[in-house]
mmCIF file of C-alpha atoms in Angstrom:
data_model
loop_
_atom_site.group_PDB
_atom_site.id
_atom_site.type_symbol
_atom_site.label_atom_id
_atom_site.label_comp_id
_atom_site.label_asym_id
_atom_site.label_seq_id
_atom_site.Cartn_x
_atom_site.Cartn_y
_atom_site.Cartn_z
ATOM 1 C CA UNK K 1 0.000 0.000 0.000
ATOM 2 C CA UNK K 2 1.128 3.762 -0.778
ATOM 3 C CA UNK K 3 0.157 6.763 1.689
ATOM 4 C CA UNK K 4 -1.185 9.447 -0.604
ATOM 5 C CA UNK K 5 -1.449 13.011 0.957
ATOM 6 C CA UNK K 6 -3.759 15.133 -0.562
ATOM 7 C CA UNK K 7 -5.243 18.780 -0.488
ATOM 8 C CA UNK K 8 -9.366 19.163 -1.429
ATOM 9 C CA UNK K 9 -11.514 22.401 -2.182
ATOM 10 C CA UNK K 10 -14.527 23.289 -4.089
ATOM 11 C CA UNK K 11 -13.745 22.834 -7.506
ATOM 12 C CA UNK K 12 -14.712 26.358 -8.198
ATOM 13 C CA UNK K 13 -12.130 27.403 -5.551
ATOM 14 C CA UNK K 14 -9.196 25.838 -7.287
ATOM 15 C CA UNK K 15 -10.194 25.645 -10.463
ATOM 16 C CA UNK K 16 -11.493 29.540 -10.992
ATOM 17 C CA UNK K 17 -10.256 31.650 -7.989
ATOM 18 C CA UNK K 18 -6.760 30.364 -8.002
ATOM 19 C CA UNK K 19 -4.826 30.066 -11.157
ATOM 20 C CA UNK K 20 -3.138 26.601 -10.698
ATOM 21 C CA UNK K 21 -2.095 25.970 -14.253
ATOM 22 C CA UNK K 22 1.457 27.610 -14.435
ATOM 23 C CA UNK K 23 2.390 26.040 -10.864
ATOM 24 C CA UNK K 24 1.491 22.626 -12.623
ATOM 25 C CA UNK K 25 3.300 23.350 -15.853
ATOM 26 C CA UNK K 26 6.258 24.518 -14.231
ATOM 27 C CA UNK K 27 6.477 21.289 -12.079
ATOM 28 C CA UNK K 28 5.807 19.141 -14.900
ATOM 29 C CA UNK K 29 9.104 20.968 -16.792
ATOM 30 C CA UNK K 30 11.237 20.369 -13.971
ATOM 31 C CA UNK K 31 9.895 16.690 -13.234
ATOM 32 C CA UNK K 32 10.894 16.040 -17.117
ATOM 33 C CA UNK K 33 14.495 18.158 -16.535
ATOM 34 C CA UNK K 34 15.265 16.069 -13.815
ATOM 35 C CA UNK K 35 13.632 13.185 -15.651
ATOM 36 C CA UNK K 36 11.434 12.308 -12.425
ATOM 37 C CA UNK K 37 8.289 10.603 -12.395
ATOM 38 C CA UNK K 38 4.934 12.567 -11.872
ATOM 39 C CA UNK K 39 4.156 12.331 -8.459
ATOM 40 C CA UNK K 40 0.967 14.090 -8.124
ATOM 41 C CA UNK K 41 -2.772 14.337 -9.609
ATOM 42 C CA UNK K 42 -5.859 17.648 -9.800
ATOM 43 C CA UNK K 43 -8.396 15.339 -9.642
ATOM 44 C CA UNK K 44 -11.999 17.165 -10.107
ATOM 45 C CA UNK K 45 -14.530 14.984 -7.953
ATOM 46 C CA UNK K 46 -12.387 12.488 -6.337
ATOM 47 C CA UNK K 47 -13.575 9.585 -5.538
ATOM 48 C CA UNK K 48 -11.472 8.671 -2.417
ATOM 49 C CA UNK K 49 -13.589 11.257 -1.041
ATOM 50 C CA UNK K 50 -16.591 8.514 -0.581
ATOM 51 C CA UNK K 51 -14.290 6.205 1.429
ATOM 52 C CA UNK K 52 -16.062 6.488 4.834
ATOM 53 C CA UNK K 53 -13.003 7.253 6.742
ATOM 54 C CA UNK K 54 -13.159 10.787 5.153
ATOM 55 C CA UNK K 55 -16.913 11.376 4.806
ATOM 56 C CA UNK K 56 -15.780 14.041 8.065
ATOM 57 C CA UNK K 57 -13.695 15.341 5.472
ATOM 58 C CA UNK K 58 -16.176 15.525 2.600
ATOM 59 C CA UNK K 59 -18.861 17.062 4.689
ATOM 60 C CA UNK K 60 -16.559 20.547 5.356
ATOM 61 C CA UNK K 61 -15.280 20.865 1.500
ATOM 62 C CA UNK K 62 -18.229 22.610 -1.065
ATOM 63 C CA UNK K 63 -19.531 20.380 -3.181
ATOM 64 C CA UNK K 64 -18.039 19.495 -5.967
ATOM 65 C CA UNK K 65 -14.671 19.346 -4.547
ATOM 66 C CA UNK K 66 -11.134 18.793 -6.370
ATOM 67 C CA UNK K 67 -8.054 17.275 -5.012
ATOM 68 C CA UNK K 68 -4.777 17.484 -5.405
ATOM 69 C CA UNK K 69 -3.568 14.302 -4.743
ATOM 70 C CA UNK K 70 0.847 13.439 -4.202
ATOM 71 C CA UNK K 71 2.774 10.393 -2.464
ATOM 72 C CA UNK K 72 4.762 13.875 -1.733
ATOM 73 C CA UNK K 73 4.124 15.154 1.465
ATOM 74 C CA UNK K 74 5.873 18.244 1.574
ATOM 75 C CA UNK K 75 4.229 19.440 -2.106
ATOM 76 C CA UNK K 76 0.859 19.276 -0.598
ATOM 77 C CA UNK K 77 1.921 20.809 2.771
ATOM 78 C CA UNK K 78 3.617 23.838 0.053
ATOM 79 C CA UNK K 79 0.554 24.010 -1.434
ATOM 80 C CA UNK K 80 -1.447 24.219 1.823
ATOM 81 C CA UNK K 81 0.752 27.459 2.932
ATOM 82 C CA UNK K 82 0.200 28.617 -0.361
ATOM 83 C CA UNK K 83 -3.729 28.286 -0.200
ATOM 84 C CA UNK K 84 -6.512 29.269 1.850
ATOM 85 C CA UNK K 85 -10.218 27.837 2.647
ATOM 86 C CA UNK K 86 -8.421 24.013 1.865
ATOM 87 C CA UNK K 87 -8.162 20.465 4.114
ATOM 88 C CA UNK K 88 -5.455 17.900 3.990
ATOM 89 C CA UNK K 89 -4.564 15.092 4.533
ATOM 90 C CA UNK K 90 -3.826 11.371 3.846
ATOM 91 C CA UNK K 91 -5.267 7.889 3.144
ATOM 92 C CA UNK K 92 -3.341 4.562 1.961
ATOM 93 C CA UNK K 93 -4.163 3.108 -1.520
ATOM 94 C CA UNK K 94 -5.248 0.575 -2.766
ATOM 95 C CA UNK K 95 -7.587 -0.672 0.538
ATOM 96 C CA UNK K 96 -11.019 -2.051 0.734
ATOM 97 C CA UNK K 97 -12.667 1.565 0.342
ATOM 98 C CA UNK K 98 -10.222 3.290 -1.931
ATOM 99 C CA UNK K 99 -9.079 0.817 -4.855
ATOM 100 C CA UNK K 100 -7.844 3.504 -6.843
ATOM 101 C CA UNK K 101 -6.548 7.053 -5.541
ATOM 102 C CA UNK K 102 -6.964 9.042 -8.101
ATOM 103 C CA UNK K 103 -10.332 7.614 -9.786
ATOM 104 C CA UNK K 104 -12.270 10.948 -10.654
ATOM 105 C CA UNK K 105 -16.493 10.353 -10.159
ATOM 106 C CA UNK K 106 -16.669 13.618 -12.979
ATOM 107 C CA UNK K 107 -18.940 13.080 -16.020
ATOM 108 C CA UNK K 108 -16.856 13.520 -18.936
#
């Protein structure tokens, strides 16, 4: 099993009020200089989020929510200092409630 930190909002949050996109694409050019694996997801809907461990969790964040989901710890606790009105945390993937971490429930 993998521990998987993550950082949830509404999706309107980070996907409209906070422009996310060049923090992403810069990290994605220095994963490739350093010819590093991606580490980390934006999932919009997550489905961990129904595991019933974090229904506490669900029940703060505006519906819908996205994630930001790493096996990095200290990205998502940069991100948290960066970002207001967010929760964090961490589960362990694959289990009996999570099977995939970062399985979105959007309607594509």
């Amino acid at each position: 099993m993998q521990t998987y930190y993550y950082l949830v909002a509404s999706q309107r949050f980070l996907r409209e009020e906070e422009d996310l996109d060049e923090v992403f694409a810069e990290r994605v050019r220095n994963y490739q200089e350093q010819q590093k694996e991606i580490d980390f997801w934006f999932v919009d809907r997550p489905a961990f989020l129904d595991a019933p461990e974090l229904a506490s969790v669900k029940a703060k964040i505006p519906q819908p929510a996205t994630a930001i989901i790493s096996t990095n710890k200290q990205f998502i606790t940069w991100f948290k200092l960066r970002l207001e009105f967010v929760a964090t945390g961490e589960f362990q993937a694959p289990s009996a409630t999570i099977s995939d971490p970062i399985t979105s429930l959007a309607i594509v």
